[in-house]
mmCIF file of C-alpha atoms in Angstrom:
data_model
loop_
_atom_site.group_PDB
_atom_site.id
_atom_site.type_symbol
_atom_site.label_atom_id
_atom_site.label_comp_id
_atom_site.label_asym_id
_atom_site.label_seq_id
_atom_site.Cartn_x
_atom_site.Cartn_y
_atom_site.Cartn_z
ATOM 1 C CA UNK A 1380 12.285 11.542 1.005
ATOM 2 C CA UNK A 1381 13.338 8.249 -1.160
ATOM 3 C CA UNK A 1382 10.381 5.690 -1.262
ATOM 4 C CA UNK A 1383 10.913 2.453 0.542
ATOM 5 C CA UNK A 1384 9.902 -1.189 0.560
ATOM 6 C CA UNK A 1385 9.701 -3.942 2.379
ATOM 7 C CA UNK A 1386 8.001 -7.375 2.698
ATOM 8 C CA UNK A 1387 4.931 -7.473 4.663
ATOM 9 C CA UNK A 1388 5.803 -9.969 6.854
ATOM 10 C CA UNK A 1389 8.798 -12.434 7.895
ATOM 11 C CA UNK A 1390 8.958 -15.218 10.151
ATOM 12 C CA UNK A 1391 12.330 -16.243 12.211
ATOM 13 C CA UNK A 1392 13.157 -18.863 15.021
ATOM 14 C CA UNK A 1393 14.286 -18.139 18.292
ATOM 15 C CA UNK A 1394 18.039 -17.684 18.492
ATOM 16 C CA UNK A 1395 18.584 -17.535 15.057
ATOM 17 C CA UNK A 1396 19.624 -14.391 13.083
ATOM 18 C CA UNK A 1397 16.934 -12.235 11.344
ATOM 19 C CA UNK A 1398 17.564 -10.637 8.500
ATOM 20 C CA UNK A 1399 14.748 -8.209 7.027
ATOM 21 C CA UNK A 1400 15.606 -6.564 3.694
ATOM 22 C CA UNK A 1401 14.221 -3.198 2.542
ATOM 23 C CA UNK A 1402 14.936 -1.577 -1.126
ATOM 24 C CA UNK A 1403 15.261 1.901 -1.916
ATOM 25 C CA UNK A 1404 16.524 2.270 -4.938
ATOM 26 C CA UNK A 1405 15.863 6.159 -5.700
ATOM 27 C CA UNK A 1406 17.875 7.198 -2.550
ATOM 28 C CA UNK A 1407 20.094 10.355 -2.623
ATOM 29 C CA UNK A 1408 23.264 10.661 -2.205
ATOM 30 C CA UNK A 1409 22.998 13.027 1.840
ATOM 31 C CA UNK A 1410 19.903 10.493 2.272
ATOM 32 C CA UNK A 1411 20.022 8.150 5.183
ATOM 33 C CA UNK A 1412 18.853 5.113 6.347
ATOM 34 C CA UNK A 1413 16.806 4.553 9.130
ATOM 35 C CA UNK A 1414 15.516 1.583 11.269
ATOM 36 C CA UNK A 1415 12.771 1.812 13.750
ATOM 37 C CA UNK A 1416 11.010 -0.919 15.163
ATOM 38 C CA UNK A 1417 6.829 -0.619 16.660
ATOM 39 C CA UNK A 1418 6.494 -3.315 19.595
ATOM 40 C CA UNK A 1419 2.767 -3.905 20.161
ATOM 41 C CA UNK A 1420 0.602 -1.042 21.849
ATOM 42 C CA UNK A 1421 4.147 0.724 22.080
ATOM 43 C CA UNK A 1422 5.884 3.808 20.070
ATOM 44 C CA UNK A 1423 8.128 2.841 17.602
ATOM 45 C CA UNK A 1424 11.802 2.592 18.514
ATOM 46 C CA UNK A 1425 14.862 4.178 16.950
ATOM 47 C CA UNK A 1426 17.408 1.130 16.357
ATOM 48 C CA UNK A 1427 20.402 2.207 13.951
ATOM 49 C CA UNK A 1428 20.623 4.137 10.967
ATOM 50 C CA UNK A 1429 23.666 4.699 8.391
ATOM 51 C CA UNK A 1430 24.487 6.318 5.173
ATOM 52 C CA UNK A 1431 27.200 4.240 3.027
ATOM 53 C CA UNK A 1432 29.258 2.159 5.779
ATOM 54 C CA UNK A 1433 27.924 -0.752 7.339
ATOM 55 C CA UNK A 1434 26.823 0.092 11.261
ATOM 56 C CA UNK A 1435 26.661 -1.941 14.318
ATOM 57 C CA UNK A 1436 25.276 -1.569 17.751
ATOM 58 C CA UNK A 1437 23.939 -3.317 20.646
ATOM 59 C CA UNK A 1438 20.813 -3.759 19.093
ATOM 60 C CA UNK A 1439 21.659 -4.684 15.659
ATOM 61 C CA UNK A 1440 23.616 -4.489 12.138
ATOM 62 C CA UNK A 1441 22.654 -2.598 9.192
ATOM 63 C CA UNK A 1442 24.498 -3.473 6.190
ATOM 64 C CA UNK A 1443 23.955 -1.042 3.167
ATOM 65 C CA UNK A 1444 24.760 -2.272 -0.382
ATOM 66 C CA UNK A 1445 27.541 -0.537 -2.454
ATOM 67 C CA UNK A 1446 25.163 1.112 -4.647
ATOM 68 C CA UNK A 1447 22.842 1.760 -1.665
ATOM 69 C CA UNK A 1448 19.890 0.910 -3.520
ATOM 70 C CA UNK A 1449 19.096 -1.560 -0.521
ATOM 71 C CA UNK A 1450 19.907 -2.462 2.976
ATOM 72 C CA UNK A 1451 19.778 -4.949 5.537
ATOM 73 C CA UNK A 1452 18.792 -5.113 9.027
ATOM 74 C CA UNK A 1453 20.221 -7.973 11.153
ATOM 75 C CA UNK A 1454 19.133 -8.954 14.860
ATOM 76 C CA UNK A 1455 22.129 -11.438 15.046
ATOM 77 C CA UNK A 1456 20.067 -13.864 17.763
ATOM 78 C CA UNK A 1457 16.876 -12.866 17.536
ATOM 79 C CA UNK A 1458 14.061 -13.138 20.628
ATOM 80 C CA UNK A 1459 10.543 -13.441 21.436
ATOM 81 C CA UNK A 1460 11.004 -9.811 22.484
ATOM 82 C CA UNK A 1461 11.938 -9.040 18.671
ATOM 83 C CA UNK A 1462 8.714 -9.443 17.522
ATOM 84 C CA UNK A 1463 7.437 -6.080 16.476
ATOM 85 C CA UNK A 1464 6.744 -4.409 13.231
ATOM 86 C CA UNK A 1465 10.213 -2.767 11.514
ATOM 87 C CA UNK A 1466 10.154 0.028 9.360
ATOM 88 C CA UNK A 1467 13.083 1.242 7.386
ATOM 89 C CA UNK A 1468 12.611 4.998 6.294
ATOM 90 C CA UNK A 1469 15.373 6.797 4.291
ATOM 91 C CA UNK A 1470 16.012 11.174 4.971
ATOM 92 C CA UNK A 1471 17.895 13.680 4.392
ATOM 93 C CA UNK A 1472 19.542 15.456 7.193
ATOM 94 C CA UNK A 1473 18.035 18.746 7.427
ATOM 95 C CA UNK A 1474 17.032 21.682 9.332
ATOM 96 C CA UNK A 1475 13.493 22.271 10.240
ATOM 97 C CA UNK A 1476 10.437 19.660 10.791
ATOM 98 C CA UNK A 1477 12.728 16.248 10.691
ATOM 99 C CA UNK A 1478 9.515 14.255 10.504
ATOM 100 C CA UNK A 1479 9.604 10.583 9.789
ATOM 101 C CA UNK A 1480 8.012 9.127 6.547
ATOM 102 C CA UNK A 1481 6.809 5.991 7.376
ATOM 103 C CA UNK A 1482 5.683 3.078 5.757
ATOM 104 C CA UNK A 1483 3.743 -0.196 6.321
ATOM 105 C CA UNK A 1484 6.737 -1.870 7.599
ATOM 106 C CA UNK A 1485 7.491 -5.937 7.998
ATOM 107 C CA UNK A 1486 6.036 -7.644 10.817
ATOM 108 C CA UNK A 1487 8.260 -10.143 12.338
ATOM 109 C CA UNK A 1488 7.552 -12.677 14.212
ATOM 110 C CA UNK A 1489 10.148 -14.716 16.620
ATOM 111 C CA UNK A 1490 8.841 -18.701 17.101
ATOM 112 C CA UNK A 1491 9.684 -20.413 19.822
ATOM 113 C CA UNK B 1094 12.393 4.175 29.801
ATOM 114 C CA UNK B 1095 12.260 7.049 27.349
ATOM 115 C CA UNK B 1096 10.540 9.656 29.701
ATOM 116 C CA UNK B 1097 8.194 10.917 27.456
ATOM 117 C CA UNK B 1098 4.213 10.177 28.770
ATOM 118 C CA UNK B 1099 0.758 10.700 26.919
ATOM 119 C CA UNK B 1100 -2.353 10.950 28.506
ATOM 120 C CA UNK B 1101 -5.198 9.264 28.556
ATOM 121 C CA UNK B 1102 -4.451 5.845 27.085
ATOM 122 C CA UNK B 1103 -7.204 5.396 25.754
ATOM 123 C CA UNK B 1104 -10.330 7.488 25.379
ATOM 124 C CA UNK B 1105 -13.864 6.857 23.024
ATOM 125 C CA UNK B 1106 -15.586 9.950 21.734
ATOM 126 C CA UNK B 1107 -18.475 10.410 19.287
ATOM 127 C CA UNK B 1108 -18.404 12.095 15.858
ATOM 128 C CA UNK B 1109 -18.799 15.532 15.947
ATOM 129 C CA UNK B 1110 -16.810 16.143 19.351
ATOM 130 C CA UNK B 1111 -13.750 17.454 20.678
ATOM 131 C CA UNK B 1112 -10.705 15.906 21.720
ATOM 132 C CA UNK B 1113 -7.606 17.231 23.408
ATOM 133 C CA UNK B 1114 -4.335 14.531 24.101
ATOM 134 C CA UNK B 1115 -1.657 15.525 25.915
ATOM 135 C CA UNK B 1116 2.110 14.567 25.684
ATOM 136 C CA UNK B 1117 4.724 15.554 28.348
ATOM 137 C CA UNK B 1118 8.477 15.465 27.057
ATOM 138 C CA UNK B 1119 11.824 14.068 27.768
ATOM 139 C CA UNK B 1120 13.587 16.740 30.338
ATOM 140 C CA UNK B 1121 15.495 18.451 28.592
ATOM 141 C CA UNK B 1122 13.522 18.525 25.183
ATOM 142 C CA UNK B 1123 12.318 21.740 23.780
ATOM 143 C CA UNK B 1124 10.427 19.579 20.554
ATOM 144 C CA UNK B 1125 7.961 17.817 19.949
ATOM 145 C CA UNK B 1126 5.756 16.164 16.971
ATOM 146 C CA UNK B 1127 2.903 14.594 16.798
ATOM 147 C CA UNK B 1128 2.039 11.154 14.285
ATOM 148 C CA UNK B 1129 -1.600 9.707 13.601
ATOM 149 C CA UNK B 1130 -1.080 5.499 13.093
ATOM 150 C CA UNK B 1131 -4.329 3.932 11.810
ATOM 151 C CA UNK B 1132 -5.095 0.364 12.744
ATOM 152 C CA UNK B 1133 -1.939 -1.453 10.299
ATOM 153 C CA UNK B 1134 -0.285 1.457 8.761
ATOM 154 C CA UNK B 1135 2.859 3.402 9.795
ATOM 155 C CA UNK B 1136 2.310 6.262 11.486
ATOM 156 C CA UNK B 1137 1.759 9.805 9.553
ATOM 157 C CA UNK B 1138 3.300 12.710 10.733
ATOM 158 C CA UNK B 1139 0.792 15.379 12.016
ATOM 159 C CA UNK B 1140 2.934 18.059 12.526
ATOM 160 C CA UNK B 1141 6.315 19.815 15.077
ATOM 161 C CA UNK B 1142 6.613 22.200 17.880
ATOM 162 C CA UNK B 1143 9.412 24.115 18.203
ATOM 163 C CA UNK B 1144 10.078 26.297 21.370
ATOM 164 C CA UNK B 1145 6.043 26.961 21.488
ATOM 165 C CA UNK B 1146 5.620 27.942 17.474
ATOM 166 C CA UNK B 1147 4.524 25.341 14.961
ATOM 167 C CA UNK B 1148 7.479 24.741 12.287
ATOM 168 C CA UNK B 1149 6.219 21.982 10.290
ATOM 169 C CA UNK B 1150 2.946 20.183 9.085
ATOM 170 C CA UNK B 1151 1.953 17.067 7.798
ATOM 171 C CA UNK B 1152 -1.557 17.014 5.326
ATOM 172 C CA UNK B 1153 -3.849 17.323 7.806
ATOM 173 C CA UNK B 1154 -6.951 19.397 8.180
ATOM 174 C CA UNK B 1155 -6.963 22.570 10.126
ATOM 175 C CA UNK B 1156 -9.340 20.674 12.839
ATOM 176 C CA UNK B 1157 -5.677 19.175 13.979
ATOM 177 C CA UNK B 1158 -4.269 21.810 15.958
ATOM 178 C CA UNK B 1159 -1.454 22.077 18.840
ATOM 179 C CA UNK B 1160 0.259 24.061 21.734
ATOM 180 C CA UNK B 1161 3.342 23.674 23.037
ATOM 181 C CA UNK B 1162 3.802 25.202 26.400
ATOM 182 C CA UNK B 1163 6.423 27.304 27.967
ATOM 183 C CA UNK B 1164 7.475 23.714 29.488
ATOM 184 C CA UNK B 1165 7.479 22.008 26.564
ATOM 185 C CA UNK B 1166 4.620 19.726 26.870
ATOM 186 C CA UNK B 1167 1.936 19.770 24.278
ATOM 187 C CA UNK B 1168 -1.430 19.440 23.684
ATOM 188 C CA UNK B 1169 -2.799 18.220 20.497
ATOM 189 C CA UNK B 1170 -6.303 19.319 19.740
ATOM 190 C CA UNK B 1171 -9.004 17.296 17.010
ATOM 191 C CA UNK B 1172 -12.378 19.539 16.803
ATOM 192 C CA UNK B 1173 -15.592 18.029 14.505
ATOM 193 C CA UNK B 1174 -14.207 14.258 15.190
ATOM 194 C CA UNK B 1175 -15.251 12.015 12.498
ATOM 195 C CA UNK B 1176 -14.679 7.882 12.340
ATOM 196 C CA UNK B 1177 -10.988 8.076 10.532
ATOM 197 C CA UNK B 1178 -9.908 9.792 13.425
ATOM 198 C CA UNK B 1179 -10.101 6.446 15.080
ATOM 199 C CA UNK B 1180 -6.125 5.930 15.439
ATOM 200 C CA UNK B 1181 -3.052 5.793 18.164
ATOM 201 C CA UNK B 1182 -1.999 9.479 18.151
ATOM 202 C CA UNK B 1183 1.690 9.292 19.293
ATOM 203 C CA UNK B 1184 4.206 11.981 19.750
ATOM 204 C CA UNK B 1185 7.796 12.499 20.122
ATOM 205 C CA UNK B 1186 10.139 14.693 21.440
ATOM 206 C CA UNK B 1187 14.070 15.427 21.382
ATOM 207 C CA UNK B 1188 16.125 18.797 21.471
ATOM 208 C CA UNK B 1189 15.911 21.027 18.419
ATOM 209 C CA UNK B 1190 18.001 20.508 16.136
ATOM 210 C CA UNK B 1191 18.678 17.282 17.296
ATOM 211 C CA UNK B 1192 20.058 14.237 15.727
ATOM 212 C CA UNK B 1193 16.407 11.930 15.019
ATOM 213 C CA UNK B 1194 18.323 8.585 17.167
ATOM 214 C CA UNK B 1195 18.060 11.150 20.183
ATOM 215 C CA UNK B 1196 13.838 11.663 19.737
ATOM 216 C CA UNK B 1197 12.004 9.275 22.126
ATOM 217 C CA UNK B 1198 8.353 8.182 21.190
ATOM 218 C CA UNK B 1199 5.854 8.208 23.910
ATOM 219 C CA UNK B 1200 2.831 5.187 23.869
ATOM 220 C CA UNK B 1201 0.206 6.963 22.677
ATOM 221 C CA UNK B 1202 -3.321 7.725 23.363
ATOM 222 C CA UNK B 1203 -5.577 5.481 21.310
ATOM 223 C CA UNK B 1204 -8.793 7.393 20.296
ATOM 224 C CA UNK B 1205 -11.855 5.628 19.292
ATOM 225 C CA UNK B 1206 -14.785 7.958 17.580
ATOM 226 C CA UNK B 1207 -18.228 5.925 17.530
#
């Protein structure tokens, strides 16, 4: 699976959008991207994932870069219930263990 | 609510012991993994249970081992605990073969070894 990374933290205020950035820039061509999100004293949470089109649902927006060498995660009016720790992990769809690779993620925090 | 429950929450053993954490799955969900998270890092994956057969391991020691039972809930098992298996041991379940949106995470158990 295609290394990822992230800033370590990010900071974003109440009703505005967030926007956290990860790079992978040695991502395959059948490799996905991923976004999961770790609420405090929680399990993470699946919240979108793509592999060359831009994706929306009612969590949030992942826009992928032409080359795909980096995406985007938007949370398009962010709350205090956003802050969590996001991790963006890139796989391949296959058959057998699907285990998740992942990182350190960014902690974001939502001011009031 | 994802349906899928650990238990206990929490629970402090000394090095050198025995630990066993259970994890009931979704209905419906015949797999299930297991991840170690150590205070500020991701978690690591320990390893999958497929239909009661492991099919998939992380690098972890033999001393990690698992069932999987005929109901699909699983036990994961730590023997000769030492302190850096202080972590939130979380797993996961969906239906095999599954699409990895469709695999719910339960809380975890967080395991302290003095």
């Amino acid at each position: 699976d295609a290394k990822t990374t992230q800033p370590t933290s990010m900071d974003c205020a109440e009703g505005r959008a967030a926007n956290l950035p990860c790079n992978h820039s040695t991502i395959s061509g059948n490799e996905y991207v991923y976004w999961y999100r770790q609420i405090h004293s929680q399990g993470p949470q699946y919240i979108i994932h793509g592999l060359k089109n831009n994706e929306t649902n009612e969590m949030a927006s992942l826009i992928i870069t032409e080359d795909r060498k980096s995406s985007t995660l938007i949370l398009p009016h962010a709350t205090l219930r956003d802050t969590a720790v996001y991790y963006c992990i890139v796989r391949a769809l296959i058959q057998g263990a699907q285990k998740l690779v992942f990182g350190q993620g960014t902690r974001l925090t939502i001011n009031p | 609510e994802t349906g899928v429950t650990q238990s206990p929450t929490h629970l402090i053993k000394t090095r050198g012991q025995q630990v066993t954490l259970r994890c009931s799955s979704q209905s419906g969900h015949n797999t299930v993994s297991w991840y170690q998270q150590a205070l500020g890092q991701g978690p690591q994956f320990i390893f999958q249970y497929y239909r009661e057969e492991e099919n998939g391991r992380g690098n972890f020691p033999p001393r990690f081992s698992g069932l999987q039972f005929p109901n699909y809930s699983s036990e994961l098992n730590v023997n000769a605990l030492e302190l850096d298996d202080s972590a939130l041991y979380l797993c996961a379940s969906r239906v095999g073969g599954g699409r990895l949106d469709e695999q719910f995470f339960g809380p975890g158990t967080r395991l302290t070894v003095l």
